[in-house]
Coordinates of C-alpha atoms in Angstrom, one line a residue:
M287 CA -18.1 1.4 -9.7
L288 CA -14.4 0.3 -9.7
I289 CA -13.4 3.5 -11.6
G290 CA -15.0 5.6 -8.9
L291 CA -13.2 3.6 -6.2
M292 CA -9.9 4.2 -8.1
Q293 CA -10.6 7.9 -8.3
F294 CA -11.4 8.0 -4.6
L295 CA -8.1 6.2 -3.8
G296 CA -6.3 8.7 -6.1
I297 CA -7.7 11.7 -4.3
F298 CA -6.9 10.0 -1.0
Y299 CA -3.3 9.4 -2.2
Y300 CA -2.9 13.1 -3.2
W301 CA -3.6 14.2 0.3
T302 CA -1.4 11.5 2.0
W303 CA 1.3 10.9 -0.6
F304 CA 4.2 11.3 1.8
I305 CA 3.1 8.3 4.0
W306 CA 2.5 5.5 1.5
P307 CA 6.1 4.9 0.2
F308 CA 7.3 4.3 3.8
V309 CA 4.3 2.1 4.6
F310 CA 4.9 0.0 1.5
V311 CA 8.6 -0.5 2.0
L312 CA 8.3 -1.3 5.7
T313 CA 5.4 -3.7 5.4
F314 CA 7.0 -5.4 2.3
V315 CA 10.4 -5.9 4.1
Y316 CA 8.6 -7.2 7.2
A317 CA 6.6 -9.6 5.1
I318 CA 9.7 -11.0 3.4
A319 CA 11.6 -11.2 6.7
S320 CA 8.7 -13.1 8.4
L321 CA 8.4 -15.5 5.5
V322 CA 12.1 -16.3 5.6
K323 CA 12.2 -16.6 9.4
D324 CA 9.0 -18.5 10.3
E325 CA 7.4 -21.4 8.6
K326 CA 3.9 -20.4 9.9
A327 CA 4.2 -16.7 8.9
S328 CA 1.2 -14.5 8.8
M329 CA 0.1 -13.0 5.5
K330 CA -1.1 -9.7 7.1
P331 CA 2.1 -7.7 6.3
A332 CA 1.9 -8.9 2.6
I333 CA -1.7 -7.8 2.4
A334 CA -0.9 -4.4 3.9
A335 CA 1.9 -4.0 1.4
S336 CA -0.4 -4.9 -1.5
I337 CA -3.0 -2.4 -0.3
S338 CA -0.5 0.4 0.1
L339 CA 0.9 -0.4 -3.4
L340 CA -2.7 -0.3 -4.7
I341 CA -3.1 3.2 -3.2
I342 CA 0.2 4.4 -4.7
L343 CA -0.7 3.1 -8.2
A344 CA -4.2 4.5 -8.0
G345 CA -2.7 7.9 -7.2
I346 CA -0.3 7.7 -10.0
T347 CA -2.8 6.7 -12.6
T348 CA -5.6 9.0 -11.6
T349 CA -5.7 12.2 -13.6

């Protein structure tokens, strides 16, 4: 089941490869900046960065 999910994410990445590096970098930088600035920072940007990294890695590893 998880192999099928990774293959689906890989195919999804192949069609949208040009978006995900920008999404990852922007959300990662925003997550770090919000953690440094606020004591009660939200984890939503960090979760979005991890999901975009998952999609990038699934696209790279899918053959």
